[in-house]
Short mmCIF file of C-alpha atoms in Angstrom, two decimals:
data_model
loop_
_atom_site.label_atom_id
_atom_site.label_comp_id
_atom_site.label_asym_id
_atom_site.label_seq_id
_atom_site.Cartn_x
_atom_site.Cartn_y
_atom_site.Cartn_z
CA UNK A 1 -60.34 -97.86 -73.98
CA UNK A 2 -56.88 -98.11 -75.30
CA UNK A 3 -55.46 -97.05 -71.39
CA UNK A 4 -52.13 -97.89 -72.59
CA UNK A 5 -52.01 -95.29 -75.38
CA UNK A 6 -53.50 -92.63 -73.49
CA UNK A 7 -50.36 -93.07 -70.80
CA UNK A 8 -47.81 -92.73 -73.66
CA UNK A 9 -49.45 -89.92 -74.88
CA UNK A 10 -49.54 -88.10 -71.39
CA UNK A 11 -45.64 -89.34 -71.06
CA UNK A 12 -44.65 -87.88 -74.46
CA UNK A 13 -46.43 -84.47 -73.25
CA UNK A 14 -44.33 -84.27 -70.34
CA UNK A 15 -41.54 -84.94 -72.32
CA UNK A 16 -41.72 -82.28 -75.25
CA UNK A 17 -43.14 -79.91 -72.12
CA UNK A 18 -39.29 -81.13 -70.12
CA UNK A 19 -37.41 -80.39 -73.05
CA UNK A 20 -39.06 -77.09 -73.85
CA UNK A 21 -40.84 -77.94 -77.01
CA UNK A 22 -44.15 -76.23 -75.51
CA UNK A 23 -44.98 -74.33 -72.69
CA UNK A 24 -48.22 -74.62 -70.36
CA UNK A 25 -51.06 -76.41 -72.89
CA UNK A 26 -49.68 -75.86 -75.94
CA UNK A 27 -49.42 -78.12 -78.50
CA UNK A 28 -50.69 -81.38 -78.71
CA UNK A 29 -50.11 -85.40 -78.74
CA UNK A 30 -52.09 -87.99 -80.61
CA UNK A 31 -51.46 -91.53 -82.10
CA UNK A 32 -54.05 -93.36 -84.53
CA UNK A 33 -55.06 -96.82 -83.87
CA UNK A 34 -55.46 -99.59 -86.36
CA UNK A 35 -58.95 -99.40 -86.76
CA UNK A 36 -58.95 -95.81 -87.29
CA UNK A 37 -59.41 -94.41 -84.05
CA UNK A 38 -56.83 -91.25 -82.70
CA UNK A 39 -56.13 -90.85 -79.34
CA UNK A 40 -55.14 -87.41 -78.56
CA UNK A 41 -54.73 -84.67 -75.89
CA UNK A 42 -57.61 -82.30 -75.19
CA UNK A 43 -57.24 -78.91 -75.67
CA UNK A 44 -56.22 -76.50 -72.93
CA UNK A 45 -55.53 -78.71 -70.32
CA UNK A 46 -51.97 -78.49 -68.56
CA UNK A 47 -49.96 -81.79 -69.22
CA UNK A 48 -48.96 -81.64 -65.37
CA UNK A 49 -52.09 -81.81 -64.54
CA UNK A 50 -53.71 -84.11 -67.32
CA UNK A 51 -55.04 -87.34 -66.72
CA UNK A 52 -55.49 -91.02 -68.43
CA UNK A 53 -59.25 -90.01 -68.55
CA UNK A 54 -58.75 -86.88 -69.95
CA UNK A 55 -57.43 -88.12 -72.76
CA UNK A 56 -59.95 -88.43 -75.83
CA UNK A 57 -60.46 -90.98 -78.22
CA UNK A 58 -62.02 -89.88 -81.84
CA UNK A 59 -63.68 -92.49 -84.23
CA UNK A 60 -62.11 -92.59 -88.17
CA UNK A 61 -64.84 -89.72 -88.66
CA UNK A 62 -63.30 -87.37 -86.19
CA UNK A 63 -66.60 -87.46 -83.53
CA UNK A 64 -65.47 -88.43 -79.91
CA UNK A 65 -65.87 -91.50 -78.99
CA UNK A 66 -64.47 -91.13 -75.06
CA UNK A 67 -63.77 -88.79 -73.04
CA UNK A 68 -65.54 -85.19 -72.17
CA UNK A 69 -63.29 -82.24 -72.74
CA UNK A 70 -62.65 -80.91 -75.90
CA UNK A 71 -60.20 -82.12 -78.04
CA UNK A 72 -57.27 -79.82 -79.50
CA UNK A 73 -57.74 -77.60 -81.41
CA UNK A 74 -55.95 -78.41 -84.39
CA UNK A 75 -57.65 -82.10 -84.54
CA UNK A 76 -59.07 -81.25 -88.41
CA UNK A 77 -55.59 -80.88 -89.09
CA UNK A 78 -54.33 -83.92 -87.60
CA UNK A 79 -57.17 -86.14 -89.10
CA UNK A 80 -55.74 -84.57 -92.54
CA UNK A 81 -52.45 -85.68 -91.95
CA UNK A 82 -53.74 -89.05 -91.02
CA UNK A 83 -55.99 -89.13 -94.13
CA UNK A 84 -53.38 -89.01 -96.36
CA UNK A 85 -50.18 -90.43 -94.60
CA UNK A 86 -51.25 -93.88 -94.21
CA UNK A 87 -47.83 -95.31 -92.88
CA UNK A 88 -48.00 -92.20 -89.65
CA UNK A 89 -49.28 -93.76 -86.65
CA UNK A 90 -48.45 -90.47 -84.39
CA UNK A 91 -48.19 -86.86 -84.46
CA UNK A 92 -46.54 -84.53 -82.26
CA UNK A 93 -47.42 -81.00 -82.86
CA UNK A 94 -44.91 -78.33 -80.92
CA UNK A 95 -44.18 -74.36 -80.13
CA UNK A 96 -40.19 -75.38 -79.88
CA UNK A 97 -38.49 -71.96 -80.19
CA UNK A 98 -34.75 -72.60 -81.50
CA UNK A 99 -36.58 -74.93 -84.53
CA UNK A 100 -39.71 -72.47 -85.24
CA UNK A 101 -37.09 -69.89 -84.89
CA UNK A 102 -35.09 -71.09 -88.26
CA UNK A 103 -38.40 -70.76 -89.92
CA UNK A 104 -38.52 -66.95 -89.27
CA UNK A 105 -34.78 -66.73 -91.42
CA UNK A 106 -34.94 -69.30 -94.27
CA UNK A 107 -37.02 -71.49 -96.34
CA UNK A 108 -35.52 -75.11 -95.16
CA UNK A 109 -33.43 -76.66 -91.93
CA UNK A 110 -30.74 -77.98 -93.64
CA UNK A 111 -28.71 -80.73 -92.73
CA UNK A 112 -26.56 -79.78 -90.76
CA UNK A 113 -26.17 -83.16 -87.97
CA UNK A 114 -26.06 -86.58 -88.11
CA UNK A 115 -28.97 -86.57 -85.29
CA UNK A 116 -31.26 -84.15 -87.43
CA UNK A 117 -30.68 -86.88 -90.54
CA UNK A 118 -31.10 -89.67 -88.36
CA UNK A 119 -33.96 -88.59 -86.65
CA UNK A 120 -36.09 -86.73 -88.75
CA UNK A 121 -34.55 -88.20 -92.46
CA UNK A 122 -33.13 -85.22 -93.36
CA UNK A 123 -33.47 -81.53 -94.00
CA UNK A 124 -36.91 -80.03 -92.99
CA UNK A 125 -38.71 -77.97 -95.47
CA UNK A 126 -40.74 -74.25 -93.45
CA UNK A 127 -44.29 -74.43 -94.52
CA UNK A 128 -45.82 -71.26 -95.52
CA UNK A 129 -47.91 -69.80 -92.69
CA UNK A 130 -51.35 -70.91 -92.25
CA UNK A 131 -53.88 -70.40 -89.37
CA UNK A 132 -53.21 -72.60 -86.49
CA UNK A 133 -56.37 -74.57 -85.76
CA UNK A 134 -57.59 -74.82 -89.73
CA UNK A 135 -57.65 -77.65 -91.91
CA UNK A 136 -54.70 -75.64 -93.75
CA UNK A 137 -52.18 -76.33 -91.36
CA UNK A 138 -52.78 -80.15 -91.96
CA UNK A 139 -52.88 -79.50 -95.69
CA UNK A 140 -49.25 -77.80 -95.48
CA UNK A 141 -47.98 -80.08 -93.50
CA UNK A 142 -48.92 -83.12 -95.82
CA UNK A 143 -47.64 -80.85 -98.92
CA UNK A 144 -44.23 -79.78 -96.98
CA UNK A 145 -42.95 -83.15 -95.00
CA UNK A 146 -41.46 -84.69 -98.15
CA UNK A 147 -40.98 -87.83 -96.77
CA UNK A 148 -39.47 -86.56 -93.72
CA UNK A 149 -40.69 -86.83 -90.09
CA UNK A 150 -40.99 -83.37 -89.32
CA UNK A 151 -42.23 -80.17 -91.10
CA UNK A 152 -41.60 -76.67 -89.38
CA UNK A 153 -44.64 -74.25 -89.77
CA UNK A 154 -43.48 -70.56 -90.77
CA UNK A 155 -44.73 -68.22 -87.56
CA UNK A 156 -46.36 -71.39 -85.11
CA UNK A 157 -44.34 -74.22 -84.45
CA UNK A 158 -43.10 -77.91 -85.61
CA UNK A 159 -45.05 -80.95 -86.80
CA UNK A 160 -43.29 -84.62 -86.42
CA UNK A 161 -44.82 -88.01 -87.55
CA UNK A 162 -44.03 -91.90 -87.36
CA UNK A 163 -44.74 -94.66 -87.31
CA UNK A 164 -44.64 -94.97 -83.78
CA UNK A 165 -44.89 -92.27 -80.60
CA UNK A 166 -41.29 -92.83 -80.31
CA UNK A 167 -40.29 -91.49 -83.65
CA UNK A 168 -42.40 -88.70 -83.24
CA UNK A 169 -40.63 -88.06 -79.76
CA UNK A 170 -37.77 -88.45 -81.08
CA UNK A 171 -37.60 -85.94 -84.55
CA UNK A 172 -38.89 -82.96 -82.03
CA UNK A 173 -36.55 -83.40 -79.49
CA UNK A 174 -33.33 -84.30 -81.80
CA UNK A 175 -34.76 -81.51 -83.96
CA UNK A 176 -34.80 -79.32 -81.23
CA UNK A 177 -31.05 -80.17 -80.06
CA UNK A 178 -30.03 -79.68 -83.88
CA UNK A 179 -31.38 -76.01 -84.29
CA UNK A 180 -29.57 -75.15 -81.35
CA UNK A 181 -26.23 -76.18 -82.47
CA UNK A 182 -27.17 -74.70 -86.09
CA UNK A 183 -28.49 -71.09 -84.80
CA UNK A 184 -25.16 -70.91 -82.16
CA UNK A 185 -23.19 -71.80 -85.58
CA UNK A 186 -24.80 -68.98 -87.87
CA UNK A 187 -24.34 -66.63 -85.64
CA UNK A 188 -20.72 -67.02 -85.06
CA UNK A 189 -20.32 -67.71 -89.26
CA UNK A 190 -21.30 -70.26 -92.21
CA UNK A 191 -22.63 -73.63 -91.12
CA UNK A 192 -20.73 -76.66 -92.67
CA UNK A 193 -23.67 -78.40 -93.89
CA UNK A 194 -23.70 -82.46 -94.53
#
């Protein structure tokens, strides 16, 4: 069931795990159907390694459906996220280091690129910290994205949404490009922002 998805997924995790975004299993990948249904990642299972079978599939309750391992961690925070964002069709959740690193220093990413606007619709907003793997982290995301496509998540990591896996993709990685540029400007003096 939905073979197609579960490839994408896999592809995306090797992408965010190429550009850095996570290391080892971190993280995780999942896109929800239009019947309800996610497909996501499991949890602790190297992306390197992981395979179109290891992929789960969760019903609109959250009970698995397919597959055998267990699925992430956080999936009572991504089934809140889906719950109440009815236009995202994918989340991406990531360890990146430059982006979770702006999170450490100030309240919001601000605008500082055209790719950061482009890609993730603006400035991201830090959510407050809450436990990774708790139906808070979902709740704080939700509360914190704003209409954007990504949220950063004060001492954990990054959460992007679309509509599609692509968009997801895309606000991590671009996001993850931006905070570079940003952090290598702050440190050498005030960041023109847009």
């Amino acid at each position: 069931m939905y073979e197609q998805d579960k490839r994408a997924i896999i592809d995306a995790a090797l992408e965010i795990k190429h550009y850095g975004l996570i290391q080892l299993a971190g993280g995780n990948v999942s896109v929800r159907k239009e019947n309800g249904d996610i497909v996501l990642t499991p949890s602790g299972t190297y992306y390197d390694t992981m395979r179109v079978e290891d992929v789960l599939v969760l019903n609109a309750d959250g009970e698995v459906i397919e597959g055998v391992l267990r699925p992430s961690v956080d999936t009572v925070a991504l089934k809140y996220i889906y719950d109440h964002l009815k236009d995202v069709n994918a989340i991406i959740h990531t360890h990146q280091p430059y982006t979770t690193a702006i999170g450490l220093i100030q309240d919001e990413f601000p605008a500082c690129s055209t790719t950061l606007c482009n890609v993730t619709l603006g400035p991201g907003s830090v959510a407050p910290y809450s436990s990774p793997a708790s139906l808070n982290m979902g709740i704080q995301t939700v509360d914190y994205l704003n209409g954007k496509r990504a949220v950063i998540l004060k001492h954990h990591g990054v959460v992007t949404v679309g509509r599609t896996l692509k968009e997801a993709l895309y606000a991590a990685i671009y996001m993850e490009d931006a905070a570079k540029c940003y952090l290598a400007a702050k440190a050498a003096g005030n960041v023109a922002i847009m």
